[in-house]
PDB file of C-alpha atoms in Angstrom:
ATOM      1  CA  UNK C   1      17.854 -11.144  22.828  1.00 52.00           C
ATOM      2  CA  UNK C   2      18.671  -7.742  21.431  1.00 70.00           C
ATOM      3  CA  UNK C   3      16.451  -6.392  18.696  1.00 89.00           C
ATOM      4  CA  UNK C   4      17.507  -5.288  15.251  1.00 93.00           C
ATOM      5  CA  UNK C   5      20.453  -2.936  15.706  1.00 95.00           C
ATOM      6  CA  UNK C   6      21.176  -0.147  13.278  1.00 96.00           C
ATOM      7  CA  UNK C   7      24.047   2.279  13.379  1.00 96.00           C
ATOM      8  CA  UNK C   8      24.673   5.035  13.249  1.00 97.00           C
ATOM      9  CA  UNK C   9      21.344   6.472  14.384  1.00 95.00           C
ATOM     10  CA  UNK C  10      22.122   9.775  12.712  1.00 97.00           C
ATOM     11  CA  UNK C  11      24.508  10.401   9.846  1.00 98.00           C
ATOM     12  CA  UNK C  12      25.405  13.683   8.188  1.00 98.00           C
ATOM     13  CA  UNK C  13      27.204  13.657   4.873  1.00 98.00           C
ATOM     14  CA  UNK C  14      28.183  16.352   2.392  1.00 98.00           C
ATOM     15  CA  UNK C  15      27.084  16.017  -1.195  1.00 97.00           C
ATOM     16  CA  UNK C  16      29.380  13.654  -3.054  1.00 97.00           C
ATOM     17  CA  UNK C  17      30.500  11.685  -0.008  1.00 98.00           C
ATOM     18  CA  UNK C  18      29.721   8.044   0.713  1.00 98.00           C
ATOM     19  CA  UNK C  19      27.247   6.868   3.347  1.00 98.00           C
ATOM     20  CA  UNK C  20      27.480   3.453   4.981  1.00 98.00           C
ATOM     21  CA  UNK C  21      24.570   2.211   7.025  1.00 98.00           C
ATOM     22  CA  UNK C  22      24.860  -0.926   9.124  1.00 98.00           C
ATOM     23  CA  UNK C  23      22.242  -3.387  10.304  1.00 97.00           C
ATOM     24  CA  UNK C  24      22.660  -6.340  12.651  1.00 96.00           C
ATOM     25  CA  UNK C  25      19.597  -8.596  12.543  1.00 93.00           C
ATOM     26  CA  UNK C  26      18.038 -10.213  15.558  1.00 90.00           C
ATOM     27  CA  UNK C  27      19.752 -13.338  16.797  1.00 88.00           C
ATOM     28  CA  UNK C  28      18.667 -16.308  14.755  1.00 84.00           C
ATOM     29  CA  UNK C  29      17.370 -14.188  11.873  1.00 86.00           C
ATOM     30  CA  UNK C  30      18.933 -14.760   8.486  1.00 86.00           C
ATOM     31  CA  UNK C  31      16.737 -12.488   6.360  1.00 88.00           C
ATOM     32  CA  UNK C  32      17.331  -8.746   6.146  1.00 92.00           C
ATOM     33  CA  UNK C  33      15.253  -6.076   4.437  1.00 92.00           C
ATOM     34  CA  UNK C  34      16.028  -2.412   3.866  1.00 96.00           C
ATOM     35  CA  UNK C  35      13.350   0.255   3.569  1.00 96.00           C
ATOM     36  CA  UNK C  36      13.541   3.977   3.005  1.00 96.00           C
ATOM     37  CA  UNK C  37      11.204   6.607   4.424  1.00 94.00           C
ATOM     38  CA  UNK C  38      11.414   9.951   2.702  1.00 89.00           C
ATOM     39  CA  UNK C  39      10.117  13.004   4.573  1.00 81.00           C
ATOM     40  CA  UNK C  40       6.321  13.009   4.729  1.00 77.00           C
ATOM     41  CA  UNK C  41       6.136   9.722   2.807  1.00 81.00           C
ATOM     42  CA  UNK C  42       5.550   6.080   3.638  1.00 84.00           C
ATOM     43  CA  UNK C  43       8.132   3.337   3.820  1.00 91.00           C
ATOM     44  CA  UNK C  44       9.315   1.990   0.495  1.00 93.00           C
ATOM     45  CA  UNK C  45      11.001  -1.371   0.026  1.00 92.00           C
ATOM     46  CA  UNK C  46      14.569  -1.260  -1.247  1.00 95.00           C
ATOM     47  CA  UNK C  47      16.226  -4.669  -1.026  1.00 94.00           C
ATOM     48  CA  UNK C  48      15.887  -8.128   0.515  1.00 91.00           C
ATOM     49  CA  UNK C  49      18.981 -10.144   1.387  1.00 92.00           C
ATOM     50  CA  UNK C  50      19.894 -13.450   2.896  1.00 90.00           C
ATOM     51  CA  UNK C  51      23.401 -14.351   3.993  1.00 89.00           C
ATOM     52  CA  UNK C  52      25.724 -13.711   1.028  1.00 89.00           C
ATOM     53  CA  UNK C  53      22.792 -13.401  -1.378  1.00 92.00           C
ATOM     54  CA  UNK C  54      20.675 -10.587  -2.759  1.00 93.00           C
ATOM     55  CA  UNK C  55      17.207 -12.037  -3.202  1.00 89.00           C
ATOM     56  CA  UNK C  56      15.232  -9.026  -4.402  1.00 89.00           C
ATOM     57  CA  UNK C  57      16.723  -5.622  -5.185  1.00 92.00           C
ATOM     58  CA  UNK C  58      13.870  -4.331  -7.283  1.00 91.00           C
ATOM     59  CA  UNK C  59      13.379  -1.327  -5.004  1.00 92.00           C
ATOM     60  CA  UNK C  60      16.969  -0.129  -5.167  1.00 94.00           C
ATOM     61  CA  UNK C  61      17.839   2.898  -7.292  1.00 94.00           C
ATOM     62  CA  UNK C  62      19.824   1.750 -10.316  1.00 89.00           C
ATOM     63  CA  UNK C  63      22.882   3.837  -9.526  1.00 95.00           C
ATOM     64  CA  UNK C  64      24.930   4.718  -6.439  1.00 97.00           C
ATOM     65  CA  UNK C  65      23.119   2.291  -4.097  1.00 98.00           C
ATOM     66  CA  UNK C  66      24.347  -1.164  -3.121  1.00 97.00           C
ATOM     67  CA  UNK C  67      23.707  -3.624  -0.319  1.00 97.00           C
ATOM     68  CA  UNK C  68      25.415  -6.673   1.073  1.00 96.00           C
ATOM     69  CA  UNK C  69      24.907  -9.193   3.857  1.00 95.00           C
ATOM     70  CA  UNK C  70      28.176 -11.074   4.328  1.00 92.00           C
ATOM     71  CA  UNK C  71      28.564 -14.435   6.003  1.00 89.00           C
ATOM     72  CA  UNK C  72      30.000 -12.693   9.040  1.00 90.00           C
ATOM     73  CA  UNK C  73      29.045  -9.257  10.268  1.00 92.00           C
ATOM     74  CA  UNK C  74      26.197  -6.844   9.685  1.00 95.00           C
ATOM     75  CA  UNK C  75      24.328  -6.013   6.529  1.00 97.00           C
ATOM     76  CA  UNK C  76      25.603  -2.834   4.878  1.00 98.00           C
ATOM     77  CA  UNK C  77      23.646  -0.383   2.759  1.00 98.00           C
ATOM     78  CA  UNK C  78      26.058   1.814   0.838  1.00 98.00           C
ATOM     79  CA  UNK C  79      25.196   5.032  -0.917  1.00 98.00           C
ATOM     80  CA  UNK C  80      27.922   6.520  -3.067  1.00 98.00           C
ATOM     81  CA  UNK C  81      28.146  10.183  -4.068  1.00 98.00           C
ATOM     82  CA  UNK C  82      25.174  11.179  -1.937  1.00 98.00           C
ATOM     83  CA  UNK C  83      22.789  13.908  -3.087  1.00 97.00           C
ATOM     84  CA  UNK C  84      20.275  15.974  -1.113  1.00 95.00           C
ATOM     85  CA  UNK C  85      17.444  13.728  -2.290  1.00 94.00           C
ATOM     86  CA  UNK C  86      19.019  10.809  -0.418  1.00 96.00           C
ATOM     87  CA  UNK C  87      18.159  12.484   2.892  1.00 96.00           C
ATOM     88  CA  UNK C  88      15.732  10.100   4.552  1.00 96.00           C
ATOM     89  CA  UNK C  89      15.298   7.563   7.326  1.00 96.00           C
ATOM     90  CA  UNK C  90      16.608   4.143   6.369  1.00 97.00           C
ATOM     91  CA  UNK C  91      15.134   1.206   8.228  1.00 96.00           C
ATOM     92  CA  UNK C  92      16.315  -2.352   8.419  1.00 95.00           C
ATOM     93  CA  UNK C  93      14.091  -5.297   9.290  1.00 91.00           C
ATOM     94  CA  UNK C  94      14.883  -8.931   9.924  1.00 89.00           C
ATOM     95  CA  UNK C  95      12.920 -12.156  10.075  1.00 83.00           C
ATOM     96  CA  UNK C  96      13.482 -15.823  10.667  1.00 79.00           C
ATOM     97  CA  UNK C  97      14.108 -18.585   8.176  1.00 63.00           C
ATOM     98  CA  UNK C  98      10.606 -18.778   6.754  1.00 56.00           C
ATOM     99  CA  UNK C  99      10.234 -15.094   5.995  1.00 55.00           C
ATOM    100  CA  UNK C 100       6.843 -15.349   4.400  1.00 51.00           C
ATOM    101  CA  UNK C 101       5.043 -16.458   7.506  1.00 56.00           C
ATOM    102  CA  UNK C 102       6.837 -14.749  10.345  1.00 66.00           C
ATOM    103  CA  UNK C 103       6.820 -11.329  11.802  1.00 72.00           C
ATOM    104  CA  UNK C 104       9.260  -8.687  10.622  1.00 77.00           C
ATOM    105  CA  UNK C 105      11.084  -6.746  13.317  1.00 85.00           C
ATOM    106  CA  UNK C 106      12.447  -3.313  12.566  1.00 90.00           C
ATOM    107  CA  UNK C 107      15.427  -1.401  13.849  1.00 93.00           C
ATOM    108  CA  UNK C 108      15.362   2.196  15.064  1.00 93.00           C
ATOM    109  CA  UNK C 109      16.565   3.458  11.712  1.00 95.00           C
ATOM    110  CA  UNK C 110      19.420   5.602  10.479  1.00 97.00           C
ATOM    111  CA  UNK C 111      18.528   9.172   9.670  1.00 96.00           C
ATOM    112  CA  UNK C 112      20.712  10.397   6.852  1.00 97.00           C
ATOM    113  CA  UNK C 113      21.039  14.096   6.237  1.00 97.00           C
ATOM    114  CA  UNK C 114      22.901  15.292   3.165  1.00 97.00           C
ATOM    115  CA  UNK C 115      24.116  18.869   3.388  1.00 96.00           C
TER     116      UNK C 115
ATOM    117  CA  UNK M   1       1.019  -3.908  -8.163  1.00 81.00           C
ATOM    118  CA  UNK M   2      -0.055  -3.919  -4.529  1.00 85.00           C
ATOM    119  CA  UNK M   3      -1.303  -0.619  -3.168  1.00 91.00           C
ATOM    120  CA  UNK M   4      -2.127   0.002   0.475  1.00 95.00           C
ATOM    121  CA  UNK M   5      -4.310   2.898   1.600  1.00 95.00           C
ATOM    122  CA  UNK M   6      -4.953   4.063   5.126  1.00 96.00           C
ATOM    123  CA  UNK M   7      -7.870   6.206   6.195  1.00 93.00           C
ATOM    124  CA  UNK M   8      -7.961   8.662   7.846  1.00 93.00           C
ATOM    125  CA  UNK M   9      -4.548  10.248   7.346  1.00 93.00           C
ATOM    126  CA  UNK M  10      -4.853  11.967  10.706  1.00 95.00           C
ATOM    127  CA  UNK M  11      -7.159  11.574  13.678  1.00 96.00           C
ATOM    128  CA  UNK M  12      -7.496  13.541  16.897  1.00 97.00           C
ATOM    129  CA  UNK M  13      -9.659  12.202  19.712  1.00 96.00           C
ATOM    130  CA  UNK M  14     -10.192  12.886  23.411  1.00 97.00           C
ATOM    131  CA  UNK M  15      -8.802  10.433  25.916  1.00 97.00           C
ATOM    132  CA  UNK M  16     -11.007   7.425  26.614  1.00 97.00           C
ATOM    133  CA  UNK M  17     -12.585   7.145  23.187  1.00 97.00           C
ATOM    134  CA  UNK M  18     -12.701   3.919  21.250  1.00 97.00           C
ATOM    135  CA  UNK M  19     -11.450   4.350  17.704  1.00 95.00           C
ATOM    136  CA  UNK M  20     -10.994   2.503  14.442  1.00 96.00           C
ATOM    137  CA  UNK M  21      -8.208   2.865  11.910  1.00 97.00           C
ATOM    138  CA  UNK M  22      -8.750   1.555   8.410  1.00 97.00           C
ATOM    139  CA  UNK M  23      -6.445  -0.112   5.927  1.00 97.00           C
ATOM    140  CA  UNK M  24      -7.299  -1.332   2.440  1.00 97.00           C
ATOM    141  CA  UNK M  25      -5.198  -3.183  -0.111  1.00 96.00           C
ATOM    142  CA  UNK M  26      -5.748  -3.836  -3.791  1.00 94.00           C
ATOM    143  CA  UNK M  27      -4.338  -7.366  -4.175  1.00 89.00           C
ATOM    144  CA  UNK M  28      -6.027  -9.915  -1.924  1.00 88.00           C
ATOM    145  CA  UNK M  29      -3.313 -12.529  -2.533  1.00 88.00           C
ATOM    146  CA  UNK M  30      -1.432 -11.860   0.682  1.00 89.00           C
ATOM    147  CA  UNK M  31       0.385 -13.992   3.231  1.00 85.00           C
ATOM    148  CA  UNK M  32      -0.142 -11.708   6.177  1.00 89.00           C
ATOM    149  CA  UNK M  33      -0.871  -8.204   7.335  1.00 93.00           C
ATOM    150  CA  UNK M  34       0.965  -6.370  10.095  1.00 93.00           C
ATOM    151  CA  UNK M  35       0.068  -3.278  12.076  1.00 96.00           C
ATOM    152  CA  UNK M  36       2.954  -1.145  13.313  1.00 95.00           C
ATOM    153  CA  UNK M  37       3.314   1.873  15.515  1.00 96.00           C
ATOM    154  CA  UNK M  38       5.885   4.587  14.786  1.00 94.00           C
ATOM    155  CA  UNK M  39       6.718   7.339  17.250  1.00 93.00           C
ATOM    156  CA  UNK M  40       8.261  10.571  15.939  1.00 87.00           C
ATOM    157  CA  UNK M  41      11.905  10.069  15.051  1.00 83.00           C
ATOM    158  CA  UNK M  42      11.781   6.439  16.091  1.00 85.00           C
ATOM    159  CA  UNK M  43      11.586   3.020  14.489  1.00 88.00           C
ATOM    160  CA  UNK M  44       8.619   0.743  13.948  1.00 91.00           C
ATOM    161  CA  UNK M  45       7.129  -1.364  16.692  1.00 91.00           C
ATOM    162  CA  UNK M  46       5.105  -4.368  15.585  1.00 90.00           C
ATOM    163  CA  UNK M  47       1.672  -4.401  17.195  1.00 95.00           C
ATOM    164  CA  UNK M  48      -0.226  -7.268  15.600  1.00 94.00           C
ATOM    165  CA  UNK M  49       0.362  -9.802  12.849  1.00 92.00           C
ATOM    166  CA  UNK M  50      -2.603 -11.469  11.126  1.00 93.00           C
ATOM    167  CA  UNK M  51      -1.984 -14.458   8.886  1.00 90.00           C
ATOM    168  CA  UNK M  52      -4.093 -14.675   5.727  1.00 89.00           C
ATOM    169  CA  UNK M  53      -6.055 -17.600   7.196  1.00 91.00           C
ATOM    170  CA  UNK M  54      -6.998 -15.635  10.313  1.00 93.00           C
ATOM    171  CA  UNK M  55      -9.822 -13.145  10.802  1.00 95.00           C
ATOM    172  CA  UNK M  56      -8.531 -11.218  13.807  1.00 95.00           C
ATOM    173  CA  UNK M  57      -5.852 -10.833  16.434  1.00 95.00           C
ATOM    174  CA  UNK M  58      -6.017  -9.200  19.845  1.00 97.00           C
ATOM    175  CA  UNK M  59      -3.383  -7.754  22.134  1.00 95.00           C
ATOM    176  CA  UNK M  60      -4.498  -5.840  25.188  1.00 97.00           C
ATOM    177  CA  UNK M  61      -6.603  -2.865  24.100  1.00 97.00           C
ATOM    178  CA  UNK M  62      -5.840  -3.523  20.437  1.00 97.00           C
ATOM    179  CA  UNK M  63      -7.853  -5.677  18.078  1.00 98.00           C
ATOM    180  CA  UNK M  64      -7.072  -6.091  14.401  1.00 97.00           C
ATOM    181  CA  UNK M  65      -9.397  -7.710  11.893  1.00 97.00           C
ATOM    182  CA  UNK M  66      -8.741  -8.923   8.380  1.00 97.00           C
ATOM    183  CA  UNK M  67     -11.198  -9.433   5.515  1.00 96.00           C
ATOM    184  CA  UNK M  68      -8.943 -10.700   2.778  1.00 93.00           C
ATOM    185  CA  UNK M  69     -11.643 -11.065   0.146  1.00 92.00           C
ATOM    186  CA  UNK M  70     -12.606  -7.417   0.374  1.00 94.00           C
ATOM    187  CA  UNK M  71      -9.035  -6.234   0.885  1.00 95.00           C
ATOM    188  CA  UNK M  72      -9.621  -4.572   4.227  1.00 97.00           C
ATOM    189  CA  UNK M  73      -8.241  -4.518   7.736  1.00 97.00           C
ATOM    190  CA  UNK M  74      -9.190  -2.465  10.758  1.00 97.00           C
ATOM    191  CA  UNK M  75      -7.276  -1.684  13.924  1.00 97.00           C
ATOM    192  CA  UNK M  76      -9.547  -1.068  16.887  1.00 97.00           C
ATOM    193  CA  UNK M  77      -8.118   0.756  19.895  1.00 97.00           C
ATOM    194  CA  UNK M  78     -10.226   0.652  23.035  1.00 98.00           C
ATOM    195  CA  UNK M  79     -10.192   3.309  25.735  1.00 97.00           C
ATOM    196  CA  UNK M  80      -7.529   5.416  24.031  1.00 97.00           C
ATOM    197  CA  UNK M  81      -4.792   7.057  26.111  1.00 97.00           C
ATOM    198  CA  UNK M  82      -2.422   9.966  25.395  1.00 97.00           C
ATOM    199  CA  UNK M  83       0.398   7.416  25.209  1.00 97.00           C
ATOM    200  CA  UNK M  84      -1.302   5.909  22.155  1.00 97.00           C
ATOM    201  CA  UNK M  85      -0.429   9.054  20.180  1.00 97.00           C
ATOM    202  CA  UNK M  86       1.744   7.929  17.274  1.00 97.00           C
ATOM    203  CA  UNK M  87       1.570   7.067  13.593  1.00 96.00           C
ATOM    204  CA  UNK M  88      -0.010   3.703  12.871  1.00 97.00           C
ATOM    205  CA  UNK M  89       1.097   1.847   9.761  1.00 96.00           C
ATOM    206  CA  UNK M  90      -0.351  -1.227   8.145  1.00 96.00           C
ATOM    207  CA  UNK M  91       1.706  -3.395   5.823  1.00 94.00           C
ATOM    208  CA  UNK M  92       0.864  -6.429   3.726  1.00 93.00           C
ATOM    209  CA  UNK M  93       3.111  -9.248   2.608  1.00 88.00           C
ATOM    210  CA  UNK M  94       2.135 -10.407  -0.866  1.00 80.00           C
ATOM    211  CA  UNK M  95       2.008 -14.097  -1.677  1.00 72.00           C
ATOM    212  CA  UNK M  96       4.122 -13.535  -4.777  1.00 65.00           C
ATOM    213  CA  UNK M  97       6.897 -11.555  -3.185  1.00 61.00           C
ATOM    214  CA  UNK M  98       9.066 -11.139  -0.170  1.00 72.00           C
ATOM    215  CA  UNK M  99       8.476  -7.495   0.626  1.00 81.00           C
ATOM    216  CA  UNK M 100       6.086  -5.651   2.894  1.00 87.00           C
ATOM    217  CA  UNK M 101       4.053  -2.949   1.196  1.00 91.00           C
ATOM    218  CA  UNK M 102       3.178  -0.127   3.567  1.00 94.00           C
ATOM    219  CA  UNK M 103       0.348   2.329   3.719  1.00 94.00           C
ATOM    220  CA  UNK M 104       1.047   6.003   4.318  1.00 93.00           C
ATOM    221  CA  UNK M 105      -0.077   5.734   7.921  1.00 94.00           C
ATOM    222  CA  UNK M 106      -2.656   7.315  10.218  1.00 96.00           C
ATOM    223  CA  UNK M 107      -1.308   9.955  12.586  1.00 96.00           C
ATOM    224  CA  UNK M 108      -3.221   9.597  15.852  1.00 97.00           C
ATOM    225  CA  UNK M 109      -3.365  12.208  18.583  1.00 97.00           C
ATOM    226  CA  UNK M 110      -5.126  11.395  21.838  1.00 97.00           C
ATOM    227  CA  UNK M 111      -5.777  14.517  23.861  1.00 97.00           C
ATOM    228  CA  UNK M 112      -5.807  14.393  27.686  1.00 95.00           C
TER     229      UNK M 112
END
């Protein structure tokens, strides 16, 4: 049973380009969470999704950021028109059906560098 | 708003020492608390999960305790080894939400 898979592991984008980060949850997990870790800071919640639904996006910046978790395929975190301040490690976590009582498993992260 | 604080921010100990990492949270209405390990440039590895109804969990040389009423958790590492060097993060899952709130972490260095 593979763990949470994120790709790419490293992503370099020029200012103004789009960044797409992908996350495949663990087998049997239907809940996906995205977190961001800025340099020298802790992890901050961004968004919580279930299949085809955004449950809680209160941690997402109001502009340029969007997330989806389609019926088929991985969850995608999209950042449009990236700026230097978007440079960070983006982590995805997944959990089973009853997300409130089960353990969250994290992927290895995608490290985005905006140049 | 839930706030999680970890003390100390950094800790350096000689190999073989027993040590305690501290985590405190402001809102005691939690479902669970998790301790994670993060190696430089890597993801998070879950170490221990304590449900709100539990007082402690043990795994190998690790023991985590939870005092929900006082908003505190400790991670005890016995007989530390250089391979334990990493950043240790605690995170709480609030009863009213679906997100984990993380502390800033304790950076541990175990010297041979």
